[in-house]
Short mmCIF file of C-alpha atoms in Angstrom, two decimals:
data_model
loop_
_atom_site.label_atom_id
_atom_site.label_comp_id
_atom_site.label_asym_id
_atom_site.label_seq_id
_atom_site.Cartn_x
_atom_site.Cartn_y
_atom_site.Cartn_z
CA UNK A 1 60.82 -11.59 54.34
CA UNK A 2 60.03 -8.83 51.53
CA UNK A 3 56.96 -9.99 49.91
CA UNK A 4 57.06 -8.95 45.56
CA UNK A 5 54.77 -9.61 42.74
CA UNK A 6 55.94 -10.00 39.10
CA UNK A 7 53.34 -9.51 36.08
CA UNK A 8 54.79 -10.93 33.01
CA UNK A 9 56.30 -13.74 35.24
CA UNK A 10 55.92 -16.63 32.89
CA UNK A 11 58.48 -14.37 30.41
CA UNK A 12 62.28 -14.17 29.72
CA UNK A 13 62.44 -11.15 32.28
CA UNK A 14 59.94 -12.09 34.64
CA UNK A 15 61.60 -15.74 35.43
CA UNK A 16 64.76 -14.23 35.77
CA UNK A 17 63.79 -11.62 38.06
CA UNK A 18 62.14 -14.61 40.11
CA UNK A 19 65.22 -16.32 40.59
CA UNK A 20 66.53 -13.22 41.56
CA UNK A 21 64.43 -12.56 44.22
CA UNK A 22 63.99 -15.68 46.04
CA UNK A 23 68.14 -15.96 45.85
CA UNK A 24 67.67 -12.87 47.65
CA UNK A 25 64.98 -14.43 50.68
CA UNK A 26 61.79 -12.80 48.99
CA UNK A 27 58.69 -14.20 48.52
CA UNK A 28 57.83 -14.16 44.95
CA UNK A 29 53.56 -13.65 43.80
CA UNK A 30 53.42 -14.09 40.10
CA UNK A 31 50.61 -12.90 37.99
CA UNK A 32 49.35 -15.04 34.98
CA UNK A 33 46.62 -15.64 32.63
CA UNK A 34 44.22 -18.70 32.39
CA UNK A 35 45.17 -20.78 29.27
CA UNK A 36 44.27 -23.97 28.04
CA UNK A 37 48.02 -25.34 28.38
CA UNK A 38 51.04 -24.51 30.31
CA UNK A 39 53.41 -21.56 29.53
CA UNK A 40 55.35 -22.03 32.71
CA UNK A 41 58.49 -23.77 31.14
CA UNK A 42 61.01 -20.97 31.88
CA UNK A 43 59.99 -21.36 35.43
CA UNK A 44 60.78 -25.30 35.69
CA UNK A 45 63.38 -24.54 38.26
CA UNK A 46 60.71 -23.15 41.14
CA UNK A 47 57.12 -23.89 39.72
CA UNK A 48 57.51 -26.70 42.40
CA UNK A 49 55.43 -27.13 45.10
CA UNK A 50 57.00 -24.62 48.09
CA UNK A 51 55.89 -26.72 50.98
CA UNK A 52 58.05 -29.13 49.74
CA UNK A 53 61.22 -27.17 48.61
CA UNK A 54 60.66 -24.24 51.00
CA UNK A 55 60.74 -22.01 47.97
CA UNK A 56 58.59 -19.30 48.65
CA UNK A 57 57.13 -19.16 45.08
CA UNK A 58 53.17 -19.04 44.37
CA UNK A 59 51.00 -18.26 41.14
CA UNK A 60 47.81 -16.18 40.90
CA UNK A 61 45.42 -16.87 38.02
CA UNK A 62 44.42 -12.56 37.09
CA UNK A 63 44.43 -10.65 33.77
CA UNK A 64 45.66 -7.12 32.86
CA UNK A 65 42.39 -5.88 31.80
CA UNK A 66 40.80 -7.15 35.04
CA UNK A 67 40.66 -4.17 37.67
CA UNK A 68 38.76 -5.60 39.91
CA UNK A 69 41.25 -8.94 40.17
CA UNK A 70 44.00 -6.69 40.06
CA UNK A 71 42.70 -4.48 43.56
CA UNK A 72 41.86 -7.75 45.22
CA UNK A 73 45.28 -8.97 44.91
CA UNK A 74 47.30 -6.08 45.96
CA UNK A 75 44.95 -5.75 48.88
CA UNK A 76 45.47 -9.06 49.93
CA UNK A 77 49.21 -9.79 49.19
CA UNK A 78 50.49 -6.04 50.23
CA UNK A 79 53.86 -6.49 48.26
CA UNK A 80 56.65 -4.05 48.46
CA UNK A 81 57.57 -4.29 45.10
CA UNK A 82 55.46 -4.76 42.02
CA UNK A 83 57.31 -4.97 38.89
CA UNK A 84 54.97 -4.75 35.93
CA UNK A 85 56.56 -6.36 33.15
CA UNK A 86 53.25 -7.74 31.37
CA UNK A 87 52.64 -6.68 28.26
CA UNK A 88 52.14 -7.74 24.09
CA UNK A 89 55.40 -7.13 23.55
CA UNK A 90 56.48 -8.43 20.00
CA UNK A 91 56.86 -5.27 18.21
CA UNK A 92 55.92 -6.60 14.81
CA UNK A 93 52.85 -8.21 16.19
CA UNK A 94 51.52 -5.01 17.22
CA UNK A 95 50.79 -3.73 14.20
CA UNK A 96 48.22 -6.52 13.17
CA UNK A 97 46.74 -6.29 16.63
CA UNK A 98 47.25 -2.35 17.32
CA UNK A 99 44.35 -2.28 19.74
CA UNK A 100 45.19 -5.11 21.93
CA UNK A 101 48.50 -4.08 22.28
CA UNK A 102 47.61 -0.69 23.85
CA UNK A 103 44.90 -1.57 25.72
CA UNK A 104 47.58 -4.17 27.22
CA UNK A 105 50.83 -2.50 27.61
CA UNK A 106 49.24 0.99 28.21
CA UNK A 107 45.60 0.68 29.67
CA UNK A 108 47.24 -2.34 31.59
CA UNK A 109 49.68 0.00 32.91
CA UNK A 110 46.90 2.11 34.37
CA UNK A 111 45.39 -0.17 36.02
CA UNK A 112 48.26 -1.90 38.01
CA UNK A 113 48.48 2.01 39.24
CA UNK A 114 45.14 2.40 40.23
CA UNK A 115 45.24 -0.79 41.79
CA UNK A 116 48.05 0.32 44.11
CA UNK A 117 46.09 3.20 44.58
CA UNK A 118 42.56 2.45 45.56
CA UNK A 119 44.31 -0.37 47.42
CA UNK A 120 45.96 1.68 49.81
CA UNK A 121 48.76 -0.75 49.63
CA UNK A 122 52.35 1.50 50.10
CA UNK A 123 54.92 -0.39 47.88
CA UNK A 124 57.35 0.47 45.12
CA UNK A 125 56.37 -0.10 41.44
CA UNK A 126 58.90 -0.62 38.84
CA UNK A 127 57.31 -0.28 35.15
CA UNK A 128 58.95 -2.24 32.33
CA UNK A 129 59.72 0.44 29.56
CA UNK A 130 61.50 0.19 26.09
CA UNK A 131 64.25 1.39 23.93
CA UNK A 132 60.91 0.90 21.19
CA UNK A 133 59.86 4.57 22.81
CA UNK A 134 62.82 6.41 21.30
CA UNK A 135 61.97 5.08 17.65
CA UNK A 136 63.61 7.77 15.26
CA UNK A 137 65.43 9.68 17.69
CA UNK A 138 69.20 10.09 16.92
CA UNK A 139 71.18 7.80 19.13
CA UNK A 140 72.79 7.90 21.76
CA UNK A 141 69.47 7.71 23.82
CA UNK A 142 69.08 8.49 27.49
CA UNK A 143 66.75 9.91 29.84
CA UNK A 144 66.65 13.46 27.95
CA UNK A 145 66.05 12.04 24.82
CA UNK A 146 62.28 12.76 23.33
CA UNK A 147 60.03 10.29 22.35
CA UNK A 148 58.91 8.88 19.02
CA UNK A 149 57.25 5.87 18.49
CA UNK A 150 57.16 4.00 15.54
CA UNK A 151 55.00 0.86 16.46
CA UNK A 152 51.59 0.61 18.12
CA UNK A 153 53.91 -1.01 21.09
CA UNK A 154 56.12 1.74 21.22
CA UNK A 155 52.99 4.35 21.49
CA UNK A 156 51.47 1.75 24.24
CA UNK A 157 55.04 2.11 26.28
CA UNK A 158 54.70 6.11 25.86
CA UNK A 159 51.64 5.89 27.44
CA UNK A 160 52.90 3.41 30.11
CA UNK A 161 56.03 5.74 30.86
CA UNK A 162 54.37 8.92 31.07
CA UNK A 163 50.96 7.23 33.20
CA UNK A 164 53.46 6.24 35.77
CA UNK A 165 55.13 9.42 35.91
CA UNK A 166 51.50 10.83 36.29
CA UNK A 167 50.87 8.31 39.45
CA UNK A 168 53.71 9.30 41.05
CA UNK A 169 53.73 13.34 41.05
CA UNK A 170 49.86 13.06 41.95
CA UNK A 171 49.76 10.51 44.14
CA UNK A 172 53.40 10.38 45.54
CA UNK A 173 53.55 6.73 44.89
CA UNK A 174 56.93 5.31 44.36
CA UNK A 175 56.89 4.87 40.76
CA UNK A 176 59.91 3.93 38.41
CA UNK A 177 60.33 3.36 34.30
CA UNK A 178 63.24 1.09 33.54
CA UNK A 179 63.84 2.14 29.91
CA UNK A 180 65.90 -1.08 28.72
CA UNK A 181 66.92 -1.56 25.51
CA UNK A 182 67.23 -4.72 23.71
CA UNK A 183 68.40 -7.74 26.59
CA UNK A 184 67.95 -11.43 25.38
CA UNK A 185 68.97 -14.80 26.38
CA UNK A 186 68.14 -18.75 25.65
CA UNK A 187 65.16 -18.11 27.46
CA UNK A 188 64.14 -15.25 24.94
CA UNK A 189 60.78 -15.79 22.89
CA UNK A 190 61.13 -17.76 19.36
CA UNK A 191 60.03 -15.38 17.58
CA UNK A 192 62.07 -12.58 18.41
CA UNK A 193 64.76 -11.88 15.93
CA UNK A 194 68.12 -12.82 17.98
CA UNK A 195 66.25 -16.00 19.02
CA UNK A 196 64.99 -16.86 16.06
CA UNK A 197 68.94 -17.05 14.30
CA UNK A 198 70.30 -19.04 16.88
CA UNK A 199 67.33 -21.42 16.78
CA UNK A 200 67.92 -21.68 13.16
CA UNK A 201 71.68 -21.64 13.51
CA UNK A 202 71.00 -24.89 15.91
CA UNK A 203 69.50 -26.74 13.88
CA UNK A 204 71.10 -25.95 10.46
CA UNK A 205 74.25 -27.16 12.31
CA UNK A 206 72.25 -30.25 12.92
CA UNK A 207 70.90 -30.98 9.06
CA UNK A 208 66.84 -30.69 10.10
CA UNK A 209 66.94 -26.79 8.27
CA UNK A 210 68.40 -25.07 5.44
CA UNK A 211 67.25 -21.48 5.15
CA UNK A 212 66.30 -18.51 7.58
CA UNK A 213 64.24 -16.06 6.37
CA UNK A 214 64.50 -12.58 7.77
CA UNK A 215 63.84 -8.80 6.97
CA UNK A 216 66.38 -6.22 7.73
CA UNK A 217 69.03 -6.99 8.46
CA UNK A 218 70.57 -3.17 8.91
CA UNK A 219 68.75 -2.44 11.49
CA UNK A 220 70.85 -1.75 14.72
CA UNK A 221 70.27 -2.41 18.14
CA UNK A 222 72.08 -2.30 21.51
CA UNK A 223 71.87 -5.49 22.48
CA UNK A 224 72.84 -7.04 26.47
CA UNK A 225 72.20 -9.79 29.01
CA UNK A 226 68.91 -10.32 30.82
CA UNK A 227 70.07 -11.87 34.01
CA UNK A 228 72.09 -8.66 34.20
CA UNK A 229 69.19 -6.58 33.09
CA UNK A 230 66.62 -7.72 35.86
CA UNK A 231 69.06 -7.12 38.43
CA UNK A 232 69.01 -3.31 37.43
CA UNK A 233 64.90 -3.37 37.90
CA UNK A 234 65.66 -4.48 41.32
CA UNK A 235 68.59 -1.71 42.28
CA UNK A 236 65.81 0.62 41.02
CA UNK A 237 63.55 -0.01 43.88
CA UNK A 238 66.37 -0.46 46.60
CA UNK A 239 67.08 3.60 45.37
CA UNK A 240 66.48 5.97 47.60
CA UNK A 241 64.69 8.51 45.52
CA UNK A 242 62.54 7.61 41.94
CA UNK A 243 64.29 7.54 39.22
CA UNK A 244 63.42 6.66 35.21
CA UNK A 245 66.78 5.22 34.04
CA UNK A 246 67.95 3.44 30.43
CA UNK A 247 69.97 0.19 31.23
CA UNK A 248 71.75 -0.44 28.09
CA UNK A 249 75.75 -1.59 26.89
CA UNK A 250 76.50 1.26 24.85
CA UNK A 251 77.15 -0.58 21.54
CA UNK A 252 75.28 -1.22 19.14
CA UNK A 253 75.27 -3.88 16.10
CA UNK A 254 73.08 -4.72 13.32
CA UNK A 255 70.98 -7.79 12.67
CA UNK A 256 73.48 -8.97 10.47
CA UNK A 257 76.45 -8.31 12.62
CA UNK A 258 74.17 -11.00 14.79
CA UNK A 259 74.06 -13.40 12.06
CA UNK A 260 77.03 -13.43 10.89
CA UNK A 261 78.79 -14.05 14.59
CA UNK A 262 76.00 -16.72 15.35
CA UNK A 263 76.69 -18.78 12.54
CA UNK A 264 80.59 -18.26 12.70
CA UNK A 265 80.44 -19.86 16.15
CA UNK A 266 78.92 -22.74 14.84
CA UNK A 267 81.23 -23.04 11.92
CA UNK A 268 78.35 -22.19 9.49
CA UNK A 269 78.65 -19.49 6.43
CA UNK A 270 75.33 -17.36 7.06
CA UNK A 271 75.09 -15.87 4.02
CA UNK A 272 74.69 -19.96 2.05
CA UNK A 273 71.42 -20.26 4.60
CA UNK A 274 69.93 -16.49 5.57
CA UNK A 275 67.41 -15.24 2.67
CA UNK A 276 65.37 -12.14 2.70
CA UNK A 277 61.46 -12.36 3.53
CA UNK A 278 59.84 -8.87 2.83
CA UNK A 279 56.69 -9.96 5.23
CA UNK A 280 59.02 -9.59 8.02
CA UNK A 281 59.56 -5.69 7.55
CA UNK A 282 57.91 -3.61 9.71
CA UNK A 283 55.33 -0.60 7.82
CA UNK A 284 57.63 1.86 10.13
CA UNK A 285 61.48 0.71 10.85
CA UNK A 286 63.32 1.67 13.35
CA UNK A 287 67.47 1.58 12.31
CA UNK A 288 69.16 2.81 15.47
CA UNK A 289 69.01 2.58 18.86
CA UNK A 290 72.09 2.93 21.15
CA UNK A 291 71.83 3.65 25.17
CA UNK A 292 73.48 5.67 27.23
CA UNK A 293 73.37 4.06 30.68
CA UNK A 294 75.77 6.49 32.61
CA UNK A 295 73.36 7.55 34.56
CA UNK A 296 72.38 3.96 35.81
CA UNK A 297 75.89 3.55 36.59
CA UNK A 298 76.15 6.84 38.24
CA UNK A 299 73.17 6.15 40.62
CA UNK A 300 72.47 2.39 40.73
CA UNK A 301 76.35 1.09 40.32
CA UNK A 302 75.50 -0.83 37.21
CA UNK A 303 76.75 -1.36 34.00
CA UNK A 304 76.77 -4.56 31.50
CA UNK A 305 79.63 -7.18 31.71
CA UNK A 306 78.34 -9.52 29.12
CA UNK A 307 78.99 -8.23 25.22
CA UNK A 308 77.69 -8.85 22.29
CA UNK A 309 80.04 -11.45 20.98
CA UNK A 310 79.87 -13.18 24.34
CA UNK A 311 76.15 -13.10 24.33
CA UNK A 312 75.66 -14.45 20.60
CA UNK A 313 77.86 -17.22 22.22
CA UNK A 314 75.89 -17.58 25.35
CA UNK A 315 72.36 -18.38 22.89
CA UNK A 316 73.85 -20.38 20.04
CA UNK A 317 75.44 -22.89 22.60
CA UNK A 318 72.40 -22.87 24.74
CA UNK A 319 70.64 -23.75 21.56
CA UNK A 320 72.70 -26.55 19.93
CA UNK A 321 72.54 -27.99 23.85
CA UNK A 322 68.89 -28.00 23.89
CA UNK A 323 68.40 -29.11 20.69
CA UNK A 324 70.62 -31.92 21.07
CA UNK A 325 68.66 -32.62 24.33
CA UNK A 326 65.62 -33.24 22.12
CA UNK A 327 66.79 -35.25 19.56
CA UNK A 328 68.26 -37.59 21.86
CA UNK A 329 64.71 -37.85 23.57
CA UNK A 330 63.02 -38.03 20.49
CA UNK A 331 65.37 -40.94 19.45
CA UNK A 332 64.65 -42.53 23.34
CA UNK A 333 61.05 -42.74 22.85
CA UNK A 334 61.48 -43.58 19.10
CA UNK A 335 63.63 -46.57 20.32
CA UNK A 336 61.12 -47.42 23.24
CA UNK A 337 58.61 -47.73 20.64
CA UNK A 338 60.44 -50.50 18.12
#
């Protein structure tokens, strides 16, 4: 049994890439951070006790800017894979908390290294990089295409990429950079734009909301799967040499394109409910990002099946379902309670 530990674990990517792994007869470590309540929801299906469902599953209280945590559990779990996918990684949020998100997503970086490192440990690290990297470059992106950053979370991924690189030329360790672009699902954070519409689309549909409020909506993006996306990460590690690869579809559509297919689906007219909020521009945009993933098809055998129209599908269905899900146990307990 392959032994792996996921930072980030509690997020979109990190519970799918759990699932993944145990389906495949690994024992999953997770890394997460103390909090005062619980942020394990997207985990429901194996946060259960594994003595009792023989899922081999277990959680490990650390923190990024912890070193010393971070060498004690390498040491003691000596995984063959670590996939470091912790990070602040809500672009917009970055610039109101520029230093944080650095000293995460970079300095964090560097430390998961040097943890490997002074551990001794011999595994294979897989680094979670972004499409956010290329910022103004002329699309189509791919592995030749220079960097240039226009968020503080973009210049914190630079500094991730190019650190790992680093680790792996001086120290030989085996060292990857997944550059994906944009992957979401229903388990993708609220408050990330694709999310956020078919949230809103949900419960428009269901009279509890009028309006969305958004910012640009020209912006374009290359948008795919997660469950598909995670599985790449792993084919990255199974690779016989290191490679940095971009896993992306190819296409690309704006914000609005989004929008408009999310509420069509629903039977909705977007443009009666989505206004324009000019808080929700970024200082520096970012208009077009489009991947070229032949090379990750070339070496790794993968490519995206699910599209954008069957995506925006996949999330506004998953969240009429779940918000129908709460209504009805909102009307339960109110019911209960007469």
């Amino acid at each position: 049994m392959r032994t792996a530990l996921i930072t980030g674990v509690t997020g979109q990517d990190g519970s799918y890439l759990a699932e993944l792994l145990l389906a495949k007869g690994y024992e999953v470590h997770g890394l997460i951070r103390r909090a005062s309540t619980f942020n394990t929801h997207r985990l429901d299906p194996i946060y259960r006790d594994p003595h009792e469902t023989g899922v081999h599953f277990f959680m490990h209280y650390g923190d990024l800017s912890d070193s010393g945590s971070l060498v004690n559990l390498i040491r003691d779990l000596k995984p063959e894979e670590v996939y470091h996918l912790g990070a602040q990684t809500h672009v917009k949020v970055s610039f109101e908390i520029p230093e944080y998100t650095v000293d995460a997503t970079g300095l964090g970086t560097v430390r998961m290294l040097e943890a490997i490192r002074a551990s001794g440990v011999q595994t294979r690290f897989y680094q979670a990089g972004s499409s956010e990297m290329f910022g103004i470059a002329p699309p189509p992106q791919n592995e030749d295409t220079a960097f240039h950053p226009r968020s503080p979370y973009g210049v914190g991924k630079v500094a991730a990429h190019w650190i790992t690189v680093n680790y792996r030329e001086a120290y030989s360790l085996f060292a990857v950079n997944g550059i994906l672009f944009n992957h979401e699902s229903p388990r993708r954070g609220e408050t990330f734009v694709t999310r956020k519409i078919t949230r809103a689309v949900a419960r428009i549909k269901a009279g509890i909301q009028d309006k969305l409020y958004l910012g640009n909506l020209d912006s374009k993006r290359d948008w795919g799967y997660a469950p598909e996306y995670v599985e790449a990460m792993w084919r990255m590690l199974q690779h016989e040499e290191p490679r940095d690869l971009v896993i992306a579809t190819g296409e690309q559509h704006s914000v609005r394109e989004f929008c408009e297919r999310a509420f069509q689906h629903a039977d909705l007219d977007w443009q009666a409910h989505v206004e324009i909020d000019p808080r929700y521009f970024r200082p520096a945009e970012i208009h077009n990002l489009c991947g070229d993933a032949s090379r990750a098809g070339a070496e790794l055998g993968w490519e995206a099946k699910v599209r954008f129209e069957e995506l925006v599908r996949i999330m506004v269905d998953a969240d009429i379902e779940l918000l129908d899900d709460e209504l009805s146990g909102r009307l339960v307990r109110q019911d209960r309670e007469l």
